[in-house]
PDB file of N, CA and C in Angstrom:
ATOM      1  N   MET A 165      45.898   9.964 147.377  1.00 51.00           N
ATOM      2  CA  MET A 165      45.953   8.316 147.650  1.00 51.00           C
ATOM      3  C   MET A 165      46.144   7.843 146.779  1.00 51.00           C
ATOM      4  N   THR A 166      46.715   7.148 146.224  1.00 49.00           N
ATOM      5  CA  THR A 166      47.802   6.564 145.164  1.00 49.00           C
ATOM      6  C   THR A 166      47.267   6.036 144.436  1.00 49.00           C
ATOM      7  N   THR A 167      46.486   5.914 142.690  1.00 48.00           N
ATOM      8  CA  THR A 167      45.817   4.737 142.422  1.00 48.00           C
ATOM      9  C   THR A 167      47.019   3.699 141.599  1.00 48.00           C
ATOM     10  N   GLU A 168      46.238   2.973 141.070  1.00 47.00           N
ATOM     11  CA  GLU A 168      46.632   2.213 140.913  1.00 47.00           C
ATOM     12  C   GLU A 168      47.708   1.893 139.780  1.00 47.00           C
ATOM     13  N   ALA A 169      47.197   2.855 139.030  1.00 52.00           N
ATOM     14  CA  ALA A 169      47.654   3.570 137.584  1.00 52.00           C
ATOM     15  C   ALA A 169      49.045   4.063 137.828  1.00 52.00           C
ATOM     16  N   THR A 170      49.207   4.810 138.787  1.00 62.00           N
ATOM     17  CA  THR A 170      50.695   5.244 139.122  1.00 62.00           C
ATOM     18  C   THR A 170      51.674   4.951 140.029  1.00 62.00           C
ATOM     19  N   VAL A 171      50.922   3.224 140.366  1.00 65.00           N
ATOM     20  CA  VAL A 171      52.039   2.634 141.414  1.00 65.00           C
ATOM     21  C   VAL A 171      52.954   1.789 140.421  1.00 65.00           C
ATOM     22  N   PRO A 172      53.699   2.333 139.924  1.00 73.00           N
ATOM     23  CA  PRO A 172      55.463   1.369 139.790  1.00 73.00           C
ATOM     24  C   PRO A 172      54.796  -0.302 139.809  1.00 73.00           C
ATOM     25  N   THR A 173      55.034  -0.726 138.865  1.00 78.00           N
ATOM     26  CA  THR A 173      55.138  -2.341 138.892  1.00 78.00           C
ATOM     27  C   THR A 173      56.575  -2.868 139.439  1.00 78.00           C
ATOM     28  N   GLY A 174      56.498  -4.198 140.357  1.00 86.00           N
ATOM     29  CA  GLY A 174      57.610  -4.661 140.385  1.00 86.00           C
ATOM     30  C   GLY A 174      58.876  -3.986 140.913  1.00 86.00           C
ATOM     31  N   GLU A 175      58.214  -3.200 142.062  1.00 94.00           N
ATOM     32  CA  GLU A 175      59.243  -2.446 142.555  1.00 94.00           C
ATOM     33  C   GLU A 175      58.219  -2.183 144.356  1.00 94.00           C
ATOM     34  N   THR A 176      58.880  -2.364 145.322  1.00 96.00           N
ATOM     35  CA  THR A 176      58.288  -2.571 147.323  1.00 96.00           C
ATOM     36  C   THR A 176      57.405  -0.919 147.227  1.00 96.00           C
ATOM     37  N   ALA A 177      56.093  -1.251 148.059  1.00 97.00           N
ATOM     38  CA  ALA A 177      55.550  -0.437 148.280  1.00 97.00           C
ATOM     39  C   ALA A 177      56.718   0.292 149.778  1.00 97.00           C
ATOM     40  N   THR A 178      56.368   1.836 149.172  1.00 97.00           N
ATOM     41  CA  THR A 178      56.735   2.454 150.751  1.00 97.00           C
ATOM     42  C   THR A 178      55.826   2.250 152.329  1.00 97.00           C
ATOM     43  N   ARG A 179      54.346   2.455 151.081  1.00 98.00           N
ATOM     44  CA  ARG A 179      53.699   2.866 152.030  1.00 98.00           C
ATOM     45  C   ARG A 179      52.029   1.884 152.278  1.00 98.00           C
ATOM     46  N   VAL A 180      51.541   1.321 152.674  1.00 98.00           N
ATOM     47  CA  VAL A 180      50.171   0.152 152.358  1.00 98.00           C
ATOM     48  C   VAL A 180      49.308   1.043 154.093  1.00 98.00           C
ATOM     49  N   ALA A 181      48.148   1.319 153.616  1.00 98.00           N
ATOM     50  CA  ALA A 181      47.486   1.839 154.254  1.00 98.00           C
ATOM     51  C   ALA A 181      45.761   0.869 154.429  1.00 98.00           C
ATOM     52  N   VAL A 182      45.780   0.050 155.362  1.00 98.00           N
ATOM     53  CA  VAL A 182      44.988  -1.036 155.643  1.00 98.00           C
ATOM     54  C   VAL A 182      43.249  -0.689 156.694  1.00 98.00           C
ATOM     55  N   SER A 183      42.628  -1.214 156.020  1.00 98.00           N
ATOM     56  CA  SER A 183      41.746  -1.011 156.917  1.00 98.00           C
ATOM     57  C   SER A 183      41.078  -2.022 157.660  1.00 98.00           C
ATOM     58  N   TYR A 184      40.422  -1.278 159.077  1.00 96.00           N
ATOM     59  CA  TYR A 184      39.088  -3.304 159.045  1.00 96.00           C
ATOM     60  C   TYR A 184      37.986  -2.226 159.960  1.00 96.00           C
ATOM     61  N   PRO A 185      37.188  -3.091 159.704  1.00 95.00           N
ATOM     62  CA  PRO A 185      35.836  -2.620 160.519  1.00 95.00           C
ATOM     63  C   PRO A 185      35.812  -1.974 161.745  1.00 95.00           C
ATOM     64  N   GLU A 186      35.253  -0.865 162.042  1.00 94.00           N
ATOM     65  CA  GLU A 186      34.844  -0.805 163.354  1.00 94.00           C
ATOM     66  C   GLU A 186      34.606  -1.383 164.468  1.00 94.00           C
ATOM     67  N   ASP A 187      34.034  -2.495 164.357  1.00 89.00           N
ATOM     68  CA  ASP A 187      33.356  -3.829 164.775  1.00 89.00           C
ATOM     69  C   ASP A 187      34.333  -5.248 165.074  1.00 89.00           C
ATOM     70  N   LEU A 188      35.678  -4.180 164.988  1.00 88.00           N
ATOM     71  CA  LEU A 188      36.359  -5.684 165.600  1.00 88.00           C
ATOM     72  C   LEU A 188      37.042  -5.203 167.211  1.00 88.00           C
ATOM     73  N   SER A 189      37.329  -6.452 167.515  1.00 82.00           N
ATOM     74  CA  SER A 189      37.136  -6.732 168.874  1.00 82.00           C
ATOM     75  C   SER A 189      38.605  -5.331 169.545  1.00 82.00           C
ATOM     76  N   SER A 190      38.435  -5.553 170.669  1.00 84.00           N
ATOM     77  CA  SER A 190      39.116  -4.655 171.235  1.00 84.00           C
ATOM     78  C   SER A 190      41.517  -5.611 170.889  1.00 84.00           C
ATOM     79  N   TRP A 191      40.312  -6.852 171.530  1.00 81.00           N
ATOM     80  CA  TRP A 191      41.428  -7.762 170.665  1.00 81.00           C
ATOM     81  C   TRP A 191      42.075  -8.127 169.480  1.00 81.00           C
ATOM     82  N   GLY A 192      41.289  -8.310 168.682  1.00 85.00           N
ATOM     83  CA  GLY A 192      41.373  -8.117 167.268  1.00 85.00           C
ATOM     84  C   GLY A 192      42.571  -6.624 167.061  1.00 85.00           C
ATOM     85  N   GLU A 193      42.502  -5.381 167.394  1.00 89.00           N
ATOM     86  CA  GLU A 193      43.303  -4.355 167.380  1.00 89.00           C
ATOM     87  C   GLU A 193      44.223  -5.011 168.008  1.00 89.00           C
ATOM     88  N   PHE A 194      44.235  -5.189 168.983  1.00 89.00           N
ATOM     89  CA  PHE A 194      45.668  -5.714 169.463  1.00 89.00           C
ATOM     90  C   PHE A 194      46.360  -6.595 168.786  1.00 89.00           C
ATOM     91  N   GLN A 195      45.667  -7.558 167.858  1.00 88.00           N
ATOM     92  CA  GLN A 195      47.015  -8.578 166.851  1.00 88.00           C
ATOM     93  C   GLN A 195      47.124  -7.979 166.137  1.00 88.00           C
ATOM     94  N   LEU A 196      46.404  -6.905 165.109  1.00 92.00           N
ATOM     95  CA  LEU A 196      46.954  -6.339 163.994  1.00 92.00           C
ATOM     96  C   LEU A 196      48.120  -5.639 164.301  1.00 92.00           C
ATOM     97  N   ASN A 197      48.631  -5.004 165.157  1.00 93.00           N
ATOM     98  CA  ASN A 197      49.186  -4.219 165.948  1.00 93.00           C
ATOM     99  C   ASN A 197      50.454  -4.608 166.763  1.00 93.00           C
ATOM    100  N   GLU A 198      50.101  -6.021 166.682  1.00 93.00           N
ATOM    101  CA  GLU A 198      51.397  -6.945 166.643  1.00 93.00           C
ATOM    102  C   GLU A 198      52.377  -7.176 165.534  1.00 93.00           C
ATOM    103  N   ARG A 199      53.784  -7.275 166.012  1.00 94.00           N
ATOM    104  CA  ARG A 199      54.289  -6.878 165.113  1.00 94.00           C
ATOM    105  C   ARG A 199      54.715  -8.044 163.996  1.00 94.00           C
ATOM    106  N   PRO A 200      54.239 -10.194 164.977  1.00 93.00           N
ATOM    107  CA  PRO A 200      54.303 -10.952 164.062  1.00 93.00           C
ATOM    108  C   PRO A 200      53.259 -10.569 163.101  1.00 93.00           C
ATOM    109  N   PHE A 201      52.612  -9.934 163.581  1.00 94.00           N
ATOM    110  CA  PHE A 201      50.705 -10.179 162.827  1.00 94.00           C
ATOM    111  C   PHE A 201      51.356  -9.295 161.220  1.00 94.00           C
ATOM    112  N   ARG A 202      52.452  -7.890 161.313  1.00 95.00           N
ATOM    113  CA  ARG A 202      52.477  -7.092 160.429  1.00 95.00           C
ATOM    114  C   ARG A 202      53.676  -8.034 160.007  1.00 95.00           C
ATOM    115  N   ALA A 203      54.153  -8.258 160.496  1.00 95.00           N
ATOM    116  CA  ALA A 203      56.091  -9.101 159.040  1.00 95.00           C
ATOM    117  C   ALA A 203      54.645 -10.259 158.901  1.00 95.00           C
ATOM    118  N   TYR A 204      53.693 -11.036 159.096  1.00 95.00           N
ATOM    119  CA  TYR A 204      52.777 -12.381 157.883  1.00 95.00           C
ATOM    120  C   TYR A 204      51.882 -11.180 156.481  1.00 95.00           C
ATOM    121  N   LEU A 205      51.677  -9.846 156.975  1.00 96.00           N
ATOM    122  CA  LEU A 205      51.106  -9.635 155.574  1.00 96.00           C
ATOM    123  C   LEU A 205      52.822  -9.452 154.413  1.00 96.00           C
ATOM    124  N   ARG A 206      53.478  -8.507 155.270  1.00 96.00           N
ATOM    125  CA  ARG A 206      54.631  -8.841 154.372  1.00 96.00           C
ATOM    126  C   ARG A 206      55.089  -9.664 153.721  1.00 96.00           C
ATOM    127  N   LYS A 207      55.356 -10.757 154.711  1.00 95.00           N
ATOM    128  CA  LYS A 207      55.902 -11.765 153.622  1.00 95.00           C
ATOM    129  C   LYS A 207      54.616 -12.352 152.557  1.00 95.00           C
ATOM    130  N   THR A 208      53.193 -12.515 153.011  1.00 95.00           N
ATOM    131  CA  THR A 208      52.045 -13.348 152.457  1.00 95.00           C
ATOM    132  C   THR A 208      52.663 -13.055 151.453  1.00 95.00           C
ATOM    133  N   LYS A 209      52.097 -11.249 150.894  1.00 95.00           N
ATOM    134  CA  LYS A 209      50.962 -10.752 150.233  1.00 95.00           C
ATOM    135  C   LYS A 209      51.195 -10.449 148.866  1.00 95.00           C
ATOM    136  N   GLY A 210      52.445 -10.324 148.736  1.00 92.00           N
ATOM    137  CA  GLY A 210      52.985  -9.693 147.641  1.00 92.00           C
ATOM    138  C   GLY A 210      52.302  -9.197 146.823  1.00 92.00           C
ATOM    139  N   GLU A 211      51.862  -8.813 145.873  1.00 95.00           N
ATOM    140  CA  GLU A 211      51.433  -7.663 144.961  1.00 95.00           C
ATOM    141  C   GLU A 211      50.109  -7.286 146.027  1.00 95.00           C
ATOM    142  N   VAL A 212      50.268  -5.612 145.899  1.00 97.00           N
ATOM    143  CA  VAL A 212      48.960  -4.974 146.665  1.00 97.00           C
ATOM    144  C   VAL A 212      48.530  -4.039 145.884  1.00 97.00           C
ATOM    145  N   HIS A 213      46.924  -4.070 145.511  1.00 97.00           N
ATOM    146  CA  HIS A 213      46.726  -3.384 145.155  1.00 97.00           C
ATOM    147  C   HIS A 213      45.921  -2.264 145.433  1.00 97.00           C
ATOM    148  N   GLU A 214      45.559  -1.442 145.081  1.00 97.00           N
ATOM    149  CA  GLU A 214      43.894  -0.334 146.206  1.00 97.00           C
ATOM    150  C   GLU A 214      42.926  -1.053 146.390  1.00 97.00           C
ATOM    151  N   GLY A 215      42.223  -1.317 146.753  1.00 97.00           N
ATOM    152  CA  GLY A 215      41.426  -2.335 147.165  1.00 97.00           C
ATOM    153  C   GLY A 215      40.822  -3.482 146.860  1.00 97.00           C
ATOM    154  N   ASP A 216      42.381  -3.795 146.803  1.00 98.00           N
ATOM    155  CA  ASP A 216      42.202  -5.670 147.374  1.00 98.00           C
ATOM    156  C   ASP A 216      41.792  -5.958 148.810  1.00 98.00           C
ATOM    157  N   VAL A 217      40.492  -7.481 149.089  1.00 97.00           N
ATOM    158  CA  VAL A 217      39.898  -7.116 150.533  1.00 97.00           C
ATOM    159  C   VAL A 217      41.126  -8.619 150.714  1.00 97.00           C
ATOM    160  N   TRP A 218      41.380  -8.706 152.116  1.00 96.00           N
ATOM    161  CA  TRP A 218      41.636 -10.070 152.398  1.00 96.00           C
ATOM    162  C   TRP A 218      40.850 -10.208 153.698  1.00 96.00           C
ATOM    163  N   GLU A 219      40.520 -11.420 153.506  1.00 93.00           N
ATOM    164  CA  GLU A 219      40.099 -12.203 154.872  1.00 93.00           C
ATOM    165  C   GLU A 219      41.060 -12.789 155.904  1.00 93.00           C
ATOM    166  N   GLU A 220      41.715 -12.793 157.026  1.00 92.00           N
ATOM    167  CA  GLU A 220      42.244 -12.550 157.545  1.00 92.00           C
ATOM    168  C   GLU A 220      42.052 -13.704 159.519  1.00 92.00           C
ATOM    169  N   PHE A 221      42.567 -13.880 159.507  1.00 86.00           N
ATOM    170  CA  PHE A 221      42.398 -14.752 161.066  1.00 86.00           C
ATOM    171  C   PHE A 221      43.429 -14.124 162.048  1.00 86.00           C
ATOM    172  N   LEU A 222      42.924 -13.631 162.916  1.00 79.00           N
ATOM    173  CA  LEU A 222      43.342 -12.983 164.081  1.00 79.00           C
ATOM    174  C   LEU A 222      44.197 -13.980 164.856  1.00 79.00           C
ATOM    175  N   ASP A 223      43.807 -14.446 165.501  1.00 66.00           N
ATOM    176  CA  ASP A 223      44.063 -15.448 167.164  1.00 66.00           C
ATOM    177  C   ASP A 223      43.015 -15.567 167.792  1.00 66.00           C
ATOM    178  N   VAL A 224      42.792 -16.787 168.533  1.00 60.00           N
ATOM    179  CA  VAL A 224      41.918 -16.824 169.537  1.00 60.00           C
ATOM    180  C   VAL A 224      42.185 -16.972 170.591  1.00 60.00           C
ATOM    181  N   GLY A 225      43.055 -16.327 171.091  1.00 57.00           N
ATOM    182  CA  GLY A 225      43.379 -15.653 172.367  1.00 57.00           C
ATOM    183  C   GLY A 225      43.144 -16.678 173.477  1.00 57.00           C
ATOM    184  N   CYS A 226      42.786 -16.110 174.333  1.00 58.00           N
ATOM    185  CA  CYS A 226      42.620 -17.821 175.949  1.00 58.00           C
ATOM    186  C   CYS A 226      41.076 -18.278 175.347  1.00 58.00           C
ATOM    187  N   CYS A 227      39.445 -17.033 175.808  1.00 57.00           N
ATOM    188  CA  CYS A 227      38.724 -17.119 175.896  1.00 57.00           C
ATOM    189  C   CYS A 227      38.060 -16.692 174.655  1.00 57.00           C
ATOM    190  N   GLY A 228      38.602 -16.376 173.735  1.00 55.00           N
ATOM    191  CA  GLY A 228      37.384 -16.109 172.482  1.00 55.00           C
ATOM    192  C   GLY A 228      37.668 -15.938 171.249  1.00 55.00           C
ATOM    193  N   ASP A 229      37.026 -15.671 170.359  1.00 54.00           N
ATOM    194  CA  ASP A 229      37.694 -16.183 168.779  1.00 54.00           C
ATOM    195  C   ASP A 229      37.428 -15.066 168.446  1.00 54.00           C
ATOM    196  N   THR A 230      38.659 -14.089 167.166  1.00 50.00           N
ATOM    197  CA  THR A 230      38.539 -13.199 166.612  1.00 50.00           C
ATOM    198  C   THR A 230      37.522 -12.961 165.646  1.00 50.00           C
ATOM    199  N   LEU A 231      37.641 -14.432 165.122  1.00 69.00           N
ATOM    200  CA  LEU A 231      36.358 -14.792 163.418  1.00 69.00           C
ATOM    201  C   LEU A 231      37.930 -14.718 162.594  1.00 69.00           C
ATOM    202  N   ASP A 232      37.789 -14.044 161.465  1.00 83.00           N
ATOM    203  CA  ASP A 232      38.089 -13.695 160.089  1.00 83.00           C
ATOM    204  C   ASP A 232      37.406 -12.718 159.631  1.00 83.00           C
ATOM    205  N   VAL A 233      38.543 -11.601 159.818  1.00 91.00           N
ATOM    206  CA  VAL A 233      38.593 -10.030 159.687  1.00 91.00           C
ATOM    207  C   VAL A 233      38.824  -9.447 158.354  1.00 91.00           C
ATOM    208  N   PRO A 234      38.395  -8.904 157.400  1.00 94.00           N
ATOM    209  CA  PRO A 234      38.563  -8.804 156.090  1.00 94.00           C
ATOM    210  C   PRO A 234      38.777  -6.939 156.137  1.00 94.00           C
ATOM    211  N   LEU A 235      40.014  -7.335 155.959  1.00 96.00           N
ATOM    212  CA  LEU A 235      40.682  -6.233 155.685  1.00 96.00           C
ATOM    213  C   LEU A 235      41.240  -5.339 154.907  1.00 96.00           C
ATOM    214  N   ARG A 236      40.741  -4.763 154.304  1.00 98.00           N
ATOM    215  CA  ARG A 236      41.007  -3.678 152.857  1.00 98.00           C
ATOM    216  C   ARG A 236      41.985  -2.922 152.547  1.00 98.00           C
ATOM    217  N   VAL A 237      42.859  -2.971 151.230  1.00 98.00           N
ATOM    218  CA  VAL A 237      43.481  -1.843 150.890  1.00 98.00           C
ATOM    219  C   VAL A 237      42.848  -0.830 150.755  1.00 98.00           C
ATOM    220  N   GLU A 238      43.622   0.122 151.494  1.00 98.00           N
ATOM    221  CA  GLU A 238      42.621   1.731 150.860  1.00 98.00           C
ATOM    222  C   GLU A 238      44.085   2.699 150.048  1.00 98.00           C
ATOM    223  N   SER A 239      45.639   2.621 150.263  1.00 97.00           N
ATOM    224  CA  SER A 239      46.021   2.872 149.567  1.00 97.00           C
ATOM    225  C   SER A 239      47.076   2.143 149.382  1.00 97.00           C
ATOM    226  N   VAL A 240      48.217   2.639 148.308  1.00 97.00           N
ATOM    227  CA  VAL A 240      49.338   1.910 147.985  1.00 97.00           C
ATOM    228  C   VAL A 240      49.842   2.505 147.626  1.00 97.00           C
ATOM    229  N   ASP A 241      51.391   3.534 148.372  1.00 97.00           N
ATOM    230  CA  ASP A 241      52.408   4.532 148.388  1.00 97.00           C
ATOM    231  C   ASP A 241      53.606   3.960 147.491  1.00 97.00           C
ATOM    232  N   GLY A 242      54.356   3.995 146.741  1.00 94.00           N
ATOM    233  CA  GLY A 242      55.632   3.677 146.223  1.00 94.00           C
ATOM    234  C   GLY A 242      55.091   2.535 145.116  1.00 94.00           C
ATOM    235  N   GLY A 243      55.990   1.107 145.271  1.00 94.00           N
ATOM    236  CA  GLY A 243      55.964   0.496 144.265  1.00 94.00           C
ATOM    237  C   GLY A 243      54.454  -0.598 144.676  1.00 94.00           C
ATOM    238  N   ASP A 244      54.675  -0.915 143.798  1.00 95.00           N
ATOM    239  CA  ASP A 244      52.709  -2.512 144.293  1.00 95.00           C
ATOM    240  C   ASP A 244      53.211  -4.181 144.725  1.00 95.00           C
ATOM    241  N   ARG A 245      54.006  -3.828 145.603  1.00 96.00           N
ATOM    242  CA  ARG A 245      54.503  -5.068 145.966  1.00 96.00           C
ATOM    243  C   ARG A 245      55.312  -4.607 147.836  1.00 96.00           C
ATOM    244  N   MET A 246      54.715  -5.598 148.685  1.00 96.00           N
ATOM    245  CA  MET A 246      54.583  -5.577 149.348  1.00 96.00           C
ATOM    246  C   MET A 246      56.292  -6.380 150.304  1.00 96.00           C
ATOM    247  N   GLY A 247      56.835  -5.535 151.026  1.00 95.00           N
ATOM    248  CA  GLY A 247      58.771  -5.526 151.552  1.00 95.00           C
ATOM    249  C   GLY A 247      58.768  -6.000 153.223  1.00 95.00           C
ATOM    250  N   ASP A 248      59.984  -6.215 152.993  1.00 95.00           N
ATOM    251  CA  ASP A 248      59.962  -6.010 154.585  1.00 95.00           C
ATOM    252  C   ASP A 248      60.353  -4.748 154.956  1.00 95.00           C
ATOM    253  N   GLU A 249      60.452  -3.008 154.506  1.00 95.00           N
ATOM    254  CA  GLU A 249      60.034  -2.264 154.954  1.00 95.00           C
ATOM    255  C   GLU A 249      59.355  -1.914 154.384  1.00 95.00           C
ATOM    256  N   THR A 250      58.227  -2.082 153.905  1.00 97.00           N
ATOM    257  CA  THR A 250      56.570  -1.479 154.326  1.00 97.00           C
ATOM    258  C   THR A 250      56.404  -1.160 155.068  1.00 97.00           C
ATOM    259  N   GLU A 251      55.261   0.682 155.385  1.00 97.00           N
ATOM    260  CA  GLU A 251      55.329   0.304 156.826  1.00 97.00           C
ATOM    261  C   GLU A 251      53.548  -0.018 156.252  1.00 97.00           C
ATOM    262  N   ILE A 252      53.502  -0.480 157.271  1.00 97.00           N
ATOM    263  CA  ILE A 252      52.053  -0.854 156.981  1.00 97.00           C
ATOM    264  C   ILE A 252      50.823   0.306 158.506  1.00 97.00           C
ATOM    265  N   VAL A 253      50.086   1.019 157.414  1.00 98.00           N
ATOM    266  CA  VAL A 253      49.345   1.803 158.851  1.00 98.00           C
ATOM    267  C   VAL A 253      47.270   1.062 158.799  1.00 98.00           C
ATOM    268  N   TYR A 254      47.430   1.511 159.939  1.00 97.00           N
ATOM    269  CA  TYR A 254      45.628   0.741 160.115  1.00 97.00           C
ATOM    270  C   TYR A 254      44.593   1.732 159.841  1.00 97.00           C
ATOM    271  N   GLU A 255      44.018   2.051 158.983  1.00 97.00           N
ATOM    272  CA  GLU A 255      42.138   2.866 158.771  1.00 97.00           C
ATOM    273  C   GLU A 255      40.763   1.957 159.872  1.00 97.00           C
ATOM    274  N   VAL A 256      40.497   2.808 160.429  1.00 97.00           N
ATOM    275  CA  VAL A 256      38.894   2.109 161.016  1.00 97.00           C
ATOM    276  C   VAL A 256      37.722   2.468 159.986  1.00 97.00           C
ATOM    277  N   ARG A 257      36.843   1.575 159.753  1.00 96.00           N
ATOM    278  CA  ARG A 257      36.070   1.717 158.535  1.00 96.00           C
ATOM    279  C   ARG A 257      34.619   1.358 159.278  1.00 96.00           C
ATOM    280  N   GLU A 258      33.416   1.443 158.440  1.00 95.00           N
ATOM    281  CA  GLU A 258      32.065   1.281 158.774  1.00 95.00           C
ATOM    282  C   GLU A 258      32.756  -0.150 159.055  1.00 95.00           C
ATOM    283  N   ALA A 259      31.366  -0.343 160.541  1.00 92.00           N
ATOM    284  CA  ALA A 259      31.209  -1.887 160.690  1.00 92.00           C
ATOM    285  C   ALA A 259      30.749  -2.434 160.089  1.00 92.00           C
ATOM    286  N   CYS A 260      31.010  -4.377 159.626  1.00 87.00           N
ATOM    287  CA  CYS A 260      30.796  -5.378 159.156  1.00 87.00           C
ATOM    288  C   CYS A 260      29.664  -6.044 159.671  1.00 87.00           C
ATOM    289  N   GLY A 261      29.757  -6.186 161.367  1.00 83.00           N
ATOM    290  CA  GLY A 261      28.802  -6.864 161.635  1.00 83.00           C
ATOM    291  C   GLY A 261      29.849  -8.285 161.455  1.00 83.00           C
ATOM    292  N   ILE A 262      30.778  -8.421 162.150  1.00 80.00           N
ATOM    293  CA  ILE A 262      31.836  -9.401 162.509  1.00 80.00           C
ATOM    294  C   ILE A 262      31.401  -9.330 164.053  1.00 80.00           C
ATOM    295  N   ARG A 263      31.163 -11.292 164.498  1.00 65.00           N
ATOM    296  CA  ARG A 263      31.194 -11.197 165.770  1.00 65.00           C
ATOM    297  C   ARG A 263      31.846 -12.118 166.809  1.00 65.00           C
ATOM    298  N   GLY A 264      32.753 -11.155 166.845  1.00 59.00           N
ATOM    299  CA  GLY A 264      33.946 -12.529 167.900  1.00 59.00           C
ATOM    300  C   GLY A 264      34.370 -11.548 168.470  1.00 59.00           C
ATOM    301  N   GLY A 265      35.036 -12.064 169.906  1.00 54.00           N
ATOM    302  CA  GLY A 265      35.571 -11.232 171.279  1.00 54.00           C
ATOM    303  C   GLY A 265      34.619 -12.398 172.481  1.00 54.00           C
ATOM    304  N   TRP A 266      34.545 -12.200 173.296  1.00 53.00           N
ATOM    305  CA  TRP A 266      34.299 -13.219 174.182  1.00 53.00           C
ATOM    306  C   TRP A 266      33.313 -14.024 173.968  1.00 53.00           C
ATOM    307  N   LEU A 267      32.308 -13.822 173.766  1.00 53.00           N
ATOM    308  CA  LEU A 267      30.689 -14.078 172.929  1.00 53.00           C
ATOM    309  C   LEU A 267      31.079 -15.109 172.144  1.00 53.00           C
ATOM    310  N   VAL A 268      31.992 -15.811 171.682  1.00 50.00           N
ATOM    311  CA  VAL A 268      31.998 -16.225 170.210  1.00 50.00           C
ATOM    312  C   VAL A 268      32.085 -18.167 171.025  1.00 50.00           C
ATOM    313  N   GLN A 269      32.447 -18.526 171.792  1.00 51.00           N
ATOM    314  CA  GLN A 269      31.970 -19.319 172.733  1.00 51.00           C
ATOM    315  C   GLN A 269      31.607 -19.236 173.886  1.00 51.00           C
ATOM    316  N   SER A 270      30.486 -18.710 174.353  1.00 51.00           N
ATOM    317  CA  SER A 270      29.479 -19.111 175.057  1.00 51.00           C
ATOM    318  C   SER A 270      28.605 -19.229 174.309  1.00 51.00           C
ATOM    319  N   ALA A 271      26.938 -19.191 175.248  1.00 53.00           N
ATOM    320  CA  ALA A 271      25.962 -19.493 175.438  1.00 53.00           C
ATOM    321  C   ALA A 271      25.555 -18.084 175.039  1.00 53.00           C
ATOM    322  N   ASP A 272      25.510 -17.276 174.567  1.00 51.00           N
ATOM    323  CA  ASP A 272      25.745 -16.727 174.291  1.00 51.00           C
ATOM    324  C   ASP A 272      25.728 -15.387 172.667  1.00 51.00           C
ATOM    325  N   GLY A 273      26.582 -16.647 172.522  1.00 48.00           N
ATOM    326  CA  GLY A 273      27.821 -16.566 171.251  1.00 48.00           C
ATOM    327  C   GLY A 273      26.659 -16.249 169.612  1.00 48.00           C
ATOM    328  N   PRO A 274      27.449 -16.412 168.463  1.00 48.00           N
ATOM    329  CA  PRO A 274      26.237 -16.052 167.462  1.00 48.00           C
ATOM    330  C   PRO A 274      26.418 -17.971 167.272  1.00 48.00           C
ATOM    331  N   THR A 275      25.429 -17.582 166.480  1.00 51.00           N
ATOM    332  CA  THR A 275      24.498 -19.727 166.234  1.00 51.00           C
ATOM    333  C   THR A 275      24.437 -18.756 164.796  1.00 51.00           C
ATOM    334  N   ASP A 276      24.778 -18.169 164.189  1.00 51.00           N
ATOM    335  CA  ASP A 276      24.579 -17.997 162.315  1.00 51.00           C
ATOM    336  C   ASP A 276      25.761 -18.352 161.809  1.00 51.00           C
ATOM    337  N   PHE A 277      26.503 -19.380 162.178  1.00 47.00           N
ATOM    338  CA  PHE A 277      27.915 -19.497 161.041  1.00 47.00           C
ATOM    339  C   PHE A 277      27.718 -20.019 159.520  1.00 47.00           C
TER     340      PHE A 277
END
């Protein structure tokens, strides 16, 4: 794992590992892996550092909602900036109690927003 102290500033990262909570719905995981979402991260994040947390809205889908998902940067290889060629890899971390998926729009869904 690369630490901030060894990451060259102003250069493009070759690889960024980002984790998501294990209780993310399968629809949410699908959205993370879609090309448009990866392109969105590369274009909007700019500087990236280990420990950064991004609250990201993934997609509503047809009958559900994945809500905002906390993505955390676990490691950065190469420089400290996202670029078109930066490889984004995902890791799963402990659950955080997100409550998205099919129940969001039903009577059984969360009521404590």
